[in-house]
Coordinates of C-alpha atoms in Angstrom, one line a residue:
M30 CA -35.9 12.8 -13.3
A31 CA -38.2 15.7 -12.5
P32 CA -36.9 18.4 -10.1
L33 CA -37.6 17.7 -6.5
D34 CA -40.5 19.8 -5.0
L35 CA -38.6 21.6 -2.2
R36 CA -41.8 22.4 -0.3
E37 CA -42.6 18.7 0.3
D38 CA -40.8 16.6 2.8
V39 CA -39.8 13.2 1.5
A40 CA -40.8 10.8 4.3
T41 CA -38.4 8.2 5.4
D42 CA -39.3 4.6 6.3
E43 CA -39.7 5.6 10.0
S44 CA -42.3 8.4 9.2
L45 CA -44.5 6.5 6.8
P46 CA -48.1 6.0 8.1
E47 CA -49.1 2.6 9.2
L48 CA -51.7 2.0 6.4
D49 CA -52.8 -1.3 5.0
A50 CA -54.0 -1.9 1.4
S51 CA -57.7 -1.2 2.2
H52 CA -56.8 2.2 3.6
I53 CA -54.9 3.1 0.5
E54 CA -57.9 2.0 -1.7
L55 CA -60.3 4.1 0.3
I56 CA -58.1 7.2 0.1
E57 CA -57.7 6.8 -3.6
A58 CA -61.5 6.4 -4.0
V59 CA -62.5 9.7 -2.2
K60 CA -59.6 12.0 -3.3
P61 CA -60.3 14.9 -5.7
P62 CA -59.8 14.3 -9.4
D63 CA -56.9 16.7 -9.7
D64 CA -55.1 15.3 -6.7
P65 CA -51.9 13.4 -7.6
P66 CA -51.7 9.7 -6.8
R67 CA -50.7 8.9 -3.2
R68 CA -47.5 7.1 -2.3
K69 CA -47.8 3.4 -2.2
L70 CA -46.9 1.7 1.1
R71 CA -43.1 1.2 1.0
K72 CA -41.6 -2.0 2.2
R73 CA -38.9 -1.9 4.8
L74 CA -35.4 -2.5 3.3
G75 CA -34.7 -5.6 5.4
Q76 CA -38.0 -7.2 4.3
Q77 CA -37.3 -6.3 0.7
L78 CA -33.8 -7.9 0.8
L79 CA -35.2 -11.0 2.4
E80 CA -37.9 -11.4 -0.4
A81 CA -35.2 -10.8 -3.0
G82 CA -33.2 -13.7 -1.6
L83 CA -30.1 -11.4 -1.1
I84 CA -29.9 -12.1 2.7
D85 CA -31.4 -14.6 5.1
A86 CA -33.2 -14.1 8.4
A87 CA -30.1 -14.9 10.5
Q88 CA -28.1 -12.3 8.7
L89 CA -30.8 -9.7 9.0
K90 CA -31.1 -10.3 12.8
E91 CA -27.3 -10.0 13.2
A92 CA -27.3 -6.7 11.3
L93 CA -30.2 -5.4 13.4
D94 CA -28.5 -6.3 16.6
Y95 CA -25.4 -4.5 15.4
Q96 CA -27.5 -1.5 14.5
Q97 CA -28.9 -1.3 18.0
V98 CA -25.4 -1.2 19.6
H99 CA -23.5 0.9 17.1
G100 CA -26.2 2.8 15.1
G101 CA -26.0 3.4 11.4
R102 CA -28.1 2.5 8.4
L103 CA -29.1 -1.1 7.8
G104 CA -27.9 -1.3 4.2
S105 CA -24.4 0.0 5.1
I106 CA -24.2 -2.4 8.0
L107 CA -25.1 -5.4 5.8
V108 CA -22.3 -4.4 3.4
T109 CA -19.8 -3.9 6.2
L110 CA -20.6 -7.3 7.7
G111 CA -20.1 -8.9 4.2
F112 CA -23.7 -10.1 3.9
L113 CA -24.6 -7.9 0.9
S114 CA -22.6 -6.4 -2.0
E115 CA -22.7 -2.7 -2.6
D116 CA -24.1 -3.2 -6.1
D117 CA -27.1 -5.2 -4.8
L118 CA -27.7 -2.6 -2.1
N119 CA -27.8 0.2 -4.7
T120 CA -30.2 -1.8 -6.8
E121 CA -32.6 -2.4 -4.0
L122 CA -32.4 1.1 -2.6
A123 CA -33.3 2.4 -6.1
K124 CA -36.3 0.2 -6.2
Q125 CA -37.4 1.2 -2.7
L126 CA -37.0 5.0 -3.0
G127 CA -37.7 5.4 -6.7
L128 CA -34.5 7.5 -7.1
Q129 CA -31.4 7.1 -9.3
V130 CA -28.5 5.7 -7.4
C131 CA -25.2 7.4 -7.9
G132 CA -22.2 5.0 -7.9
V133 CA -18.8 6.0 -6.6
E134 CA -17.4 6.3 -10.2
S135 CA -20.1 8.9 -11.0
I136 CA -19.0 11.2 -8.1
N137 CA -16.7 13.7 -9.8
P138 CA -17.9 17.2 -9.0
P139 CA -16.2 20.1 -10.6
A140 CA -13.6 21.6 -8.2
E141 CA -15.1 25.1 -8.5
L142 CA -18.5 23.8 -7.5
L143 CA -17.1 21.8 -4.6
S144 CA -15.2 24.8 -3.3
R145 CA -18.5 26.8 -3.1
V146 CA -20.1 24.5 -0.6
P147 CA -18.8 24.7 3.0
A148 CA -17.0 21.5 4.1
A149 CA -19.1 21.5 7.3
L150 CA -22.3 21.3 5.3
I151 CA -21.0 18.4 3.2
R152 CA -20.0 16.4 6.3
K153 CA -23.0 17.3 8.4
H154 CA -25.7 16.5 5.9
E155 CA -23.8 13.8 3.9
V156 CA -24.4 15.5 0.6
V157 CA -22.3 15.9 -2.6
P158 CA -23.0 18.6 -5.2
L159 CA -22.6 16.8 -8.5
S160 CA -23.4 19.5 -11.1
L161 CA -24.9 23.0 -11.4
Q162 CA -26.1 24.4 -14.7
D163 CA -28.6 27.2 -15.3
R164 CA -29.3 27.3 -11.6
H165 CA -30.3 23.7 -11.7
L166 CA -28.5 21.6 -9.1
V167 CA -27.9 17.8 -9.1
V168 CA -27.0 16.6 -5.7
G169 CA -26.2 13.2 -4.2
M170 CA -27.6 12.5 -0.7
V171 CA -27.3 9.7 1.8
D172 CA -30.7 10.8 3.2
P173 CA -32.9 12.0 0.3
G174 CA -35.5 13.2 2.8
N175 CA -33.3 15.8 4.4
V176 CA -35.1 18.9 3.3
Q177 CA -33.0 21.1 5.5
A178 CA -29.9 20.1 3.6
I179 CA -31.6 20.9 0.3
D180 CA -32.7 24.4 1.6
E181 CA -29.2 25.2 2.7
L182 CA -27.7 24.1 -0.7
R183 CA -30.3 26.3 -2.5
F184 CA -29.2 29.3 -0.4
V185 CA -25.5 28.7 -0.7
L186 CA -25.5 28.0 -4.5
D187 CA -28.5 30.2 -5.4
C188 CA -30.2 27.5 -7.4
R189 CA -33.9 27.3 -8.4
T190 CA -34.4 23.5 -8.8
V191 CA -32.8 20.5 -7.3
D192 CA -32.5 16.9 -8.6
V193 CA -31.7 14.4 -5.9
Q194 CA -29.7 11.2 -6.5
L195 CA -29.1 8.6 -3.8
I196 CA -25.6 7.7 -2.6
T197 CA -24.8 5.0 0.0
E198 CA -22.9 5.6 3.2
T199 CA -20.0 3.6 1.8
T200 CA -19.9 5.6 -1.4
F201 CA -20.0 8.9 0.6
R202 CA -17.1 7.8 2.8
R203 CA -15.0 6.9 -0.2
F204 CA -15.7 10.4 -1.6
L205 CA -14.6 11.9 1.7
N206 CA -11.4 9.9 1.7
T207 CA -10.5 10.6 -1.9
R208 CA -11.8 13.7 -3.8
F209 CA -13.0 15.7 -0.8
A210 CA -9.9 15.0 1.2
T211 CA -7.8 15.9 -1.8
A212 CA -9.7 19.2 -2.3
M213 CA -9.2 20.1 1.4
L214 CA -5.6 19.0 1.4
M215 CA -4.8 20.9 -1.8
D216 CA -6.2 24.1 -0.3
S217 CA -4.0 23.6 2.7
I218 CA -0.9 22.9 0.6
S219 CA -1.5 25.9 -1.7
G220 CA -1.8 28.2 1.3
D221 CA 1.3 26.9 3.1
A222 CA 4.2 29.2 2.0
H223 CA 6.6 27.3 4.2
L224 CA 6.6 24.4 1.9
E225 CA 8.5 26.5 -0.6
D226 CA 11.4 26.9 1.8
T227 CA 12.3 23.2 2.0
P228 CA 16.0 22.6 1.0
V229 CA 15.7 20.0 -1.8
G230 CA 17.8 19.5 -4.9
L231 CA 20.1 17.3 -7.0
G232 CA 23.0 15.4 -5.4
P233 CA 25.0 16.9 -2.6
E234 CA 24.3 20.5 -3.6
L235 CA 21.1 21.7 -2.0
H236 CA 19.1 24.7 -3.0
T237 CA 15.8 26.2 -1.8
A238 CA 13.0 24.5 -3.8
G239 CA 11.0 27.6 -4.5
G240 CA 13.7 30.2 -4.7
E241 CA 15.0 29.8 -8.3
E242 CA 14.4 32.3 -11.0
R243 CA 13.7 30.7 -14.4
R244 CA 12.8 32.3 -17.6
D245 CA 12.5 29.2 -19.8
P246 CA 8.7 28.9 -20.6
V247 CA 9.0 25.1 -20.5
L248 CA 9.7 25.3 -16.8
D249 CA 7.1 27.9 -15.9
D250 CA 4.4 25.5 -14.8
A251 CA 6.9 23.4 -12.9
D252 CA 8.0 26.5 -10.9
D253 CA 4.4 27.6 -10.1
P254 CA 4.1 27.9 -6.3
P255 CA 1.2 25.4 -6.1
V256 CA 3.3 22.7 -7.9
V257 CA 6.4 23.4 -5.9
R258 CA 4.4 23.1 -2.7
L259 CA 2.7 19.9 -3.8
V260 CA 5.9 18.2 -4.6
N261 CA 7.6 19.3 -1.4
Y262 CA 4.5 18.2 0.6
L263 CA 4.7 14.7 -1.0
L264 CA 8.3 14.3 -0.1
L265 CA 7.9 15.6 3.5
A266 CA 4.7 13.7 4.1
A267 CA 6.3 10.4 2.9
V268 CA 9.1 10.8 5.4
E269 CA 6.7 11.7 8.2
R270 CA 4.5 8.7 7.5
R271 CA 7.4 6.2 7.2
A272 CA 6.7 5.5 3.5
S273 CA 9.2 3.5 1.5
D274 CA 7.9 4.7 -1.9
I275 CA 5.8 7.4 -3.5
H276 CA 3.7 6.4 -6.6
I277 CA 2.4 9.1 -8.9
E278 CA 0.1 7.7 -11.6
P279 CA -1.9 9.5 -14.3
Y280 CA -5.4 8.5 -15.3
E281 CA -8.0 9.9 -17.7
T282 CA -9.3 12.8 -15.5
F283 CA -7.0 12.9 -12.5
F284 CA -3.7 11.6 -11.2
R285 CA -3.2 9.7 -8.0
A286 CA -0.4 9.9 -5.4
R287 CA 0.0 6.9 -3.2
F288 CA 2.4 6.0 -0.4
R289 CA 3.7 2.5 0.2
I290 CA 3.7 2.1 4.0
D291 CA 4.7 -1.2 5.6
G292 CA 4.4 -2.9 2.3
R293 CA 0.8 -1.7 1.4
L294 CA -0.2 1.2 -0.9
Y295 CA -2.5 4.0 0.4
T296 CA -4.0 6.8 -1.6
V297 CA -3.0 10.3 -0.4
L298 CA -4.1 12.7 -3.1
T299 CA -6.1 12.6 -6.4
P300 CA -5.5 16.0 -7.9
P301 CA -6.9 17.0 -11.4
L302 CA -4.9 15.8 -14.4
R303 CA -4.0 19.3 -15.5
M304 CA -1.5 19.4 -12.7
H305 CA 0.2 16.1 -13.5
Q306 CA 2.7 17.1 -16.2
A307 CA 3.9 20.1 -14.2
T308 CA 4.3 17.9 -11.1
I309 CA 6.3 15.4 -13.1
S310 CA 8.4 18.1 -14.6
R311 CA 9.1 19.6 -11.1
I312 CA 10.3 16.2 -9.9
K313 CA 12.5 15.7 -13.0
I314 CA 14.1 19.1 -12.5
L315 CA 15.0 18.2 -8.8
A316 CA 16.3 14.8 -9.9
G317 CA 18.5 16.1 -12.7
M318 CA 16.4 14.4 -15.5
D319 CA 15.5 15.5 -19.0
I320 CA 12.1 17.1 -18.8
S321 CA 11.8 17.3 -22.6
D322 CA 12.0 13.5 -23.0
R323 CA 8.7 11.9 -22.0
R324 CA 8.8 8.8 -24.2
R325 CA 11.4 6.7 -22.5
P326 CA 12.0 5.6 -18.9
Q327 CA 14.5 7.8 -16.9
D328 CA 16.2 7.5 -13.5
G329 CA 17.4 10.3 -11.2
H330 CA 18.2 11.2 -7.7
I331 CA 16.9 13.8 -5.2
M332 CA 18.6 15.0 -2.0
M333 CA 16.5 16.7 0.7
E334 CA 17.3 18.1 4.1
V335 CA 14.9 17.5 7.0
G336 CA 15.9 18.6 10.5
G337 CA 19.5 19.0 9.5
D338 CA 19.7 15.4 8.2
P339 CA 20.2 14.7 4.4
L340 CA 17.6 12.3 2.9
H341 CA 18.0 10.6 -0.5
F342 CA 15.3 9.7 -3.0
R343 CA 15.7 7.5 -6.0
V344 CA 13.4 8.6 -8.9
S345 CA 12.1 6.5 -11.8
T346 CA 9.7 7.5 -14.6
L347 CA 7.8 5.3 -17.0
P348 CA 5.6 6.4 -20.0
T349 CA 2.0 5.2 -19.7
T350 CA -1.2 5.7 -21.7
Y351 CA -2.1 9.0 -20.0
G352 CA 1.3 10.3 -19.2
E353 CA 4.4 9.5 -17.2
K354 CA 4.2 7.4 -14.1
C355 CA 6.7 8.3 -11.4
V356 CA 8.0 6.2 -8.5
I357 CA 10.1 7.8 -5.8
R358 CA 11.9 5.5 -3.4
L359 CA 13.0 6.8 0.0
L360 CA 16.5 5.6 0.7
K361 CA 16.6 6.6 4.4
K362 CA 17.4 3.6 6.6
E363 CA 16.3 3.2 10.2
A364 CA 19.3 3.1 12.5
H365 CA 18.2 0.0 14.4
L366 CA 18.1 -2.1 11.2
A367 CA 21.9 -1.9 10.9
D368 CA 22.0 -4.2 14.0
L369 CA 21.7 -7.8 13.1
G370 CA 20.3 -8.6 16.5
Q371 CA 17.3 -6.3 15.9
L372 CA 16.0 -7.9 12.7
G373 CA 13.9 -10.6 14.3
F374 CA 16.1 -13.7 14.2
S375 CA 15.4 -16.3 16.8
P376 CA 18.4 -16.8 19.2
A377 CA 19.4 -20.1 17.4
Q378 CA 19.1 -18.5 13.9
L379 CA 21.1 -15.4 15.0
S380 CA 23.9 -17.6 16.4
E381 CA 24.0 -19.6 13.2
V382 CA 24.0 -16.6 10.9
R383 CA 26.9 -15.0 12.9
R384 CA 28.9 -18.2 12.7
I385 CA 28.4 -18.5 9.0
I386 CA 29.3 -14.8 8.1
R387 CA 32.6 -15.1 10.0
Q388 CA 33.8 -18.0 7.9
P389 CA 36.8 -17.1 5.7
Q390 CA 35.2 -18.2 2.4
G391 CA 32.0 -19.5 0.8
L392 CA 28.7 -18.3 -0.6
V393 CA 25.8 -16.8 1.4
L394 CA 22.5 -16.2 -0.4
V395 CA 19.5 -14.2 0.9
T396 CA 16.4 -14.8 -1.2
G397 CA 12.9 -13.4 -1.5
P398 CA 10.7 -11.2 -3.8
T399 CA 11.3 -7.5 -4.3
G400 CA 10.6 -5.5 -1.2
S401 CA 11.1 -8.4 1.2
G402 CA 14.1 -6.8 3.0
K403 CA 17.0 -8.8 1.5
T404 CA 19.4 -5.9 1.1
T405 CA 18.6 -4.6 4.6
T406 CA 19.5 -8.1 6.1
L407 CA 22.7 -8.3 4.1
H408 CA 23.8 -4.8 5.1
A409 CA 23.2 -5.7 8.7
M410 CA 25.4 -8.8 8.2
L411 CA 28.1 -6.6 6.6
N412 CA 27.9 -4.2 9.5
D413 CA 28.2 -7.0 12.0
I414 CA 31.6 -8.1 10.5
N415 CA 32.8 -4.7 9.6
E416 CA 36.2 -4.4 11.3
P417 CA 39.4 -2.5 10.4
E418 CA 41.2 -5.8 9.6
T419 CA 38.6 -6.7 7.0
N420 CA 38.4 -5.4 3.4
I421 CA 34.7 -5.3 2.4
V422 CA 33.6 -4.3 -1.1
T423 CA 30.1 -4.1 -2.4
V424 CA 28.8 -3.8 -6.0
E425 CA 25.1 -2.6 -6.1
D426 CA 22.5 -1.1 -8.4
P427 CA 21.7 1.3 -6.8
V428 CA 23.7 1.9 -3.7
E429 CA 20.8 2.6 -1.4
S430 CA 22.8 3.3 1.8
T431 CA 26.5 3.5 2.7
I432 CA 28.3 2.0 5.7
P433 CA 31.4 3.7 7.0
G434 CA 34.5 1.5 6.5
I435 CA 32.9 -0.4 3.5
N436 CA 33.7 0.4 -0.1
H437 CA 30.5 0.7 -2.2
V438 CA 30.6 0.4 -6.0
Q439 CA 27.7 1.8 -8.0
I440 CA 26.7 0.0 -11.3
E441 CA 26.7 2.3 -14.3
E442 CA 26.0 0.3 -17.5
R443 CA 26.3 3.4 -19.7
G444 CA 29.8 4.0 -18.3
G445 CA 30.8 0.3 -18.8
V446 CA 30.5 -0.7 -15.1
S447 CA 28.3 -3.8 -15.0
F448 CA 28.0 -6.4 -12.3
A449 CA 30.4 -8.8 -14.1
S450 CA 33.0 -6.1 -15.0
A451 CA 32.9 -4.6 -11.5
L452 CA 33.2 -8.0 -9.8
R453 CA 36.3 -8.9 -11.9
S454 CA 37.9 -5.6 -10.9
I455 CA 37.0 -6.1 -7.2
L456 CA 38.6 -9.5 -7.1
R457 CA 41.9 -7.7 -8.1
Q458 CA 41.5 -5.4 -5.1
D459 CA 42.4 -8.0 -2.4
P460 CA 38.9 -8.2 -0.8
D461 CA 38.0 -10.4 2.2
V462 CA 34.3 -10.0 1.8
V463 CA 32.4 -9.2 -1.4
F464 CA 28.7 -8.3 -1.5
I465 CA 26.9 -8.5 -4.9
G466 CA 23.6 -6.7 -5.1
E467 CA 22.0 -9.4 -7.2
M468 CA 23.1 -12.6 -9.0
R469 CA 21.3 -11.6 -12.2
D470 CA 22.7 -14.1 -14.7
E471 CA 25.0 -17.0 -15.3
E472 CA 28.1 -14.9 -15.8
V473 CA 27.8 -13.1 -12.5
A474 CA 26.9 -16.4 -10.7
R475 CA 30.0 -18.2 -12.1
I476 CA 32.3 -15.3 -11.0
A477 CA 30.7 -15.3 -7.5
I478 CA 31.2 -19.1 -7.1
K479 CA 34.8 -18.9 -8.3
A480 CA 35.5 -16.1 -5.8
A481 CA 33.8 -18.2 -3.0
L482 CA 36.1 -21.1 -3.8
T483 CA 39.2 -19.1 -3.9
G484 CA 39.3 -17.6 -0.4
H485 CA 36.6 -14.9 -0.4
L486 CA 33.3 -14.7 1.5
V487 CA 30.7 -13.8 -1.1
M488 CA 27.2 -12.5 -0.2
S489 CA 24.4 -11.9 -2.6
T490 CA 20.6 -11.9 -3.2
L491 CA 18.4 -14.0 -5.5
H492 CA 14.7 -13.7 -6.4
T493 CA 13.1 -17.0 -5.3
N494 CA 10.2 -17.9 -3.1
G495 CA 12.1 -20.0 -0.6
V496 CA 15.3 -21.8 0.2
I497 CA 14.4 -25.1 -1.7
E498 CA 13.5 -23.2 -4.9
T499 CA 16.9 -21.4 -4.7
F500 CA 18.7 -24.6 -5.6
G501 CA 16.6 -25.0 -8.7
R502 CA 17.2 -21.4 -9.7
L503 CA 21.0 -21.9 -9.4
A504 CA 20.7 -25.1 -11.5
D505 CA 18.9 -23.1 -14.2
M506 CA 22.0 -20.9 -14.4
N507 CA 23.9 -23.9 -15.7
L508 CA 26.1 -24.0 -12.6
E509 CA 27.9 -27.4 -12.0
P510 CA 26.3 -29.2 -9.0
Y511 CA 29.7 -30.1 -7.4
L512 CA 30.7 -26.4 -7.4
L513 CA 27.4 -25.5 -5.6
A514 CA 27.9 -28.2 -3.0
S515 CA 31.5 -27.1 -2.4
S516 CA 30.8 -23.3 -2.2
L517 CA 27.4 -22.8 -0.6
R518 CA 27.5 -22.0 3.1
M519 CA 23.9 -20.8 3.8
V520 CA 20.7 -20.0 2.0
L521 CA 18.3 -17.6 3.9
A522 CA 14.8 -16.8 2.7
Q523 CA 12.7 -14.1 4.2
R524 CA 9.4 -12.2 4.1
L525 CA 8.0 -9.1 6.0
L526 CA 4.8 -9.2 8.0
R527 CA 3.1 -6.1 9.2
R528 CA 3.5 -5.6 13.0
V529 CA 0.5 -5.1 15.2
C530 CA 0.2 -1.4 16.3
P531 CA 1.2 -1.3 20.0
A532 CA -0.9 1.7 20.6
C533 CA -4.3 0.1 19.7
A534 CA -3.6 -3.6 20.1
E535 CA -6.3 -5.7 21.8
K536 CA -6.2 -9.3 22.9
R537 CA -8.2 -11.9 20.9
P538 CA -9.0 -15.5 21.6
V539 CA -7.9 -18.4 19.4
T540 CA -11.0 -19.5 17.5
R541 CA -11.8 -23.0 16.4
D542 CA -11.5 -21.8 12.7
L543 CA -7.9 -20.7 13.3
I544 CA -7.0 -24.0 15.0
E545 CA -8.4 -26.0 12.0
E546 CA -7.0 -23.7 9.3
F547 CA -3.4 -23.4 10.6
G548 CA -3.2 -26.8 12.3
L549 CA -2.5 -25.4 15.7
T550 CA -1.5 -27.8 18.5
E551 CA -2.9 -27.7 22.1
E552 CA 0.5 -26.4 23.3
Q553 CA 0.5 -23.5 20.8
V554 CA -3.1 -22.6 21.8
A555 CA -2.3 -22.7 25.5
H556 CA 0.6 -20.3 25.1
A557 CA -1.0 -18.0 22.5
H558 CA -1.1 -14.2 23.0
L559 CA -3.1 -13.2 19.9
R560 CA -3.5 -9.4 19.4
V561 CA -5.3 -7.3 16.8
G562 CA -4.9 -3.6 16.1
T563 CA -8.2 -1.8 16.2
G564 CA -6.9 1.3 14.4
C565 CA -5.7 4.6 15.8
S566 CA -4.0 7.9 14.7
R567 CA -0.5 6.4 15.1
C568 CA -1.2 3.6 12.6
M569 CA -3.5 5.6 10.3
N570 CA -6.4 3.4 11.4
T571 CA -4.8 0.3 9.8
G572 CA -4.1 -1.6 13.0
Y573 CA -0.5 -2.1 11.9
R574 CA 2.7 -0.1 12.4
G575 CA 6.1 -1.3 11.2
R576 CA 7.1 -4.7 10.0
V577 CA 8.7 -7.8 11.4
A578 CA 10.7 -10.4 9.4
V579 CA 10.2 -14.1 9.2
Y580 CA 13.0 -16.4 8.0
E581 CA 13.8 -19.9 6.9
S582 CA 17.4 -21.0 6.4
I583 CA 19.4 -24.0 5.3
V584 CA 23.1 -24.6 6.1
P585 CA 24.0 -27.5 3.8
N586 CA 25.2 -30.6 5.7
T587 CA 26.7 -33.8 4.3
D588 CA 23.3 -35.1 3.4
I589 CA 22.2 -32.0 1.5
G590 CA 25.6 -31.7 -0.1
D591 CA 25.3 -35.2 -1.5
I592 CA 21.9 -34.4 -2.9
L593 CA 23.2 -31.3 -4.5
R594 CA 26.0 -33.2 -6.2
R595 CA 23.5 -35.6 -7.7
G596 CA 21.5 -32.7 -9.2
G597 CA 19.5 -31.4 -6.3
D598 CA 16.1 -33.2 -6.5
E599 CA 13.6 -30.7 -4.8
I600 CA 11.6 -33.4 -2.9
A601 CA 14.8 -35.0 -1.6
L602 CA 16.2 -31.6 -0.5
R603 CA 13.0 -30.8 1.3
E604 CA 13.0 -34.1 3.2
A605 CA 16.7 -33.6 4.1
A606 CA 16.1 -30.1 5.3
E607 CA 13.2 -31.3 7.5
R608 CA 15.5 -34.0 8.9
A609 CA 18.0 -31.2 9.7
G610 CA 15.3 -29.4 11.7
V611 CA 14.6 -26.5 9.3
V612 CA 11.6 -24.3 10.4
W613 CA 9.7 -23.1 7.3
M614 CA 8.6 -19.5 6.9
F615 CA 4.9 -20.5 7.2
Q616 CA 5.6 -21.9 10.7
A617 CA 7.7 -18.9 11.6
G618 CA 4.8 -16.7 10.6
I619 CA 2.4 -18.7 12.8
A620 CA 4.8 -18.2 15.7
R621 CA 4.8 -14.4 15.1
A622 CA 1.0 -14.4 15.1
L623 CA 0.7 -16.5 18.2
A624 CA 3.1 -14.2 20.0
G625 CA 1.0 -11.2 19.2
E626 CA 3.6 -9.6 17.0
S627 CA 1.6 -10.0 13.8
T628 CA -1.8 -11.5 12.8
F629 CA -3.0 -14.6 11.1
D630 CA -4.5 -12.3 8.4
E631 CA -0.9 -11.2 7.6
V632 CA 0.2 -14.8 7.5
R633 CA -2.5 -15.6 5.0
R634 CA -1.7 -12.6 2.9
V635 CA 2.1 -13.0 2.7
L636 CA 2.9 -16.6 3.2
S637 CA 1.8 -20.0 1.9
R638 CA 2.2 -23.5 3.1
S639 CA 4.5 -24.4 0.3
V640 CA 6.9 -21.6 1.2

């Protein structure tokens, strides 16, 4: 594309003269021979989209009404309302303006170029400098007719010619939230010397993260102040934002740091790839891992002190195509989650759970996928029955948190401590209650059932979708049906729904679509208190803060026990559970949404009618 003539204002739709075809023909007939062709009359974007069949008249009217109230550009509003895809918008804008459209994947300005343009100029004029070579600038602009922005860029970057490419509002916002935010945050991190003073290290021995003197050249990059500060920032920010995990993932030209908050992943930083290996090496040093071995997965542990309190992080690395991926899990537990009464059980469920876990023997299983809060629930159960007269022993991999008065055993396969071997030894230690971190295989399951039948209360977890599927999973382990029927005391399945942020929650009516989709009764609608979070600084504009659990549970009665002894037909078990009054998780989720604790969007995302 030819360089933009900076002396000529590029008119927007609003400034085009109201000329019809006859006027254009007359002007073309009388203009001097050396005068360039006049611009042809440009269609409005809305009319162009209508003619292309991409939207209909009703959608255009709704978008224009929205624009009158909230402002903004019509194309971005159509994308926001879901009437138009971003690819289709880019194509039509390119036709309308005669400019190349720059997609989000093409916005990768060099860091040194980005640092030369004031942040205020980028935000004010919605521009992105894409490249600068031989004083020729390529710039992406939301408003290609903004000559003032081009003049300011010429002055700041000392360029002679400028090529303009079009970027949409949505693409510009993505750039602000990723590369631009990363550049600003990296500058802030690099300039914060206090981040080097954070006490962080391996195991119980803490040292100052930036205060070590190392001469090994392999460790030089890992000890550079920018890398030290970046790692410490990620650890501290994860704690501050209530993240459960930090994901550090390398790609072709950058690496990405994401936080898992309330079960969802959010991108925090996308630094250049050249910093990736030094960052991983720094984490490995703190976690006591082998920094020279990059070809096999490794596990480690970091301890950090914040506000005088020790925090623990479990570190795992995994080789990928572009380098090592690292996941850091925060093992800090919220104090209120140790209280069984604060987990979200209904009064009837809570009473039943407390009755079951005080029985002298039997098997209690908590099921659900990874990250559904199974271990938290079981630790709360253990804490509820933790008394001086009771000998409680756990065997876990890993031990994520410890409870005073309970003996925790860490699995160490390389040292010969497996679930099966540890469980056999524990049963010789005169336990009253045994907690098994996970029933992974037939051997562990058989030992657990034997213990449950010989005077011990055994608690464990299992990865299944619901309570009915649990019986099939146990049958797959070749466990005798009569042993299951005799030992099983309770099966509890759970999920976690994001909780509506209390700071920005707004009431919403129950729509006809919701009534039909979820089969709501008149009584449920009459007592509904639907709420939706609009987004604020406390919830990082997500509308959610924290999570709430939903449960379904079965306490085998005579009817269910007879079905288990006959082999446990799933349909028969489900019918027997319904006769016993079981409330399925999907119904429990609907109740949470109707009470305003969560939303129907979360119920759709996390639960299904079959669960």
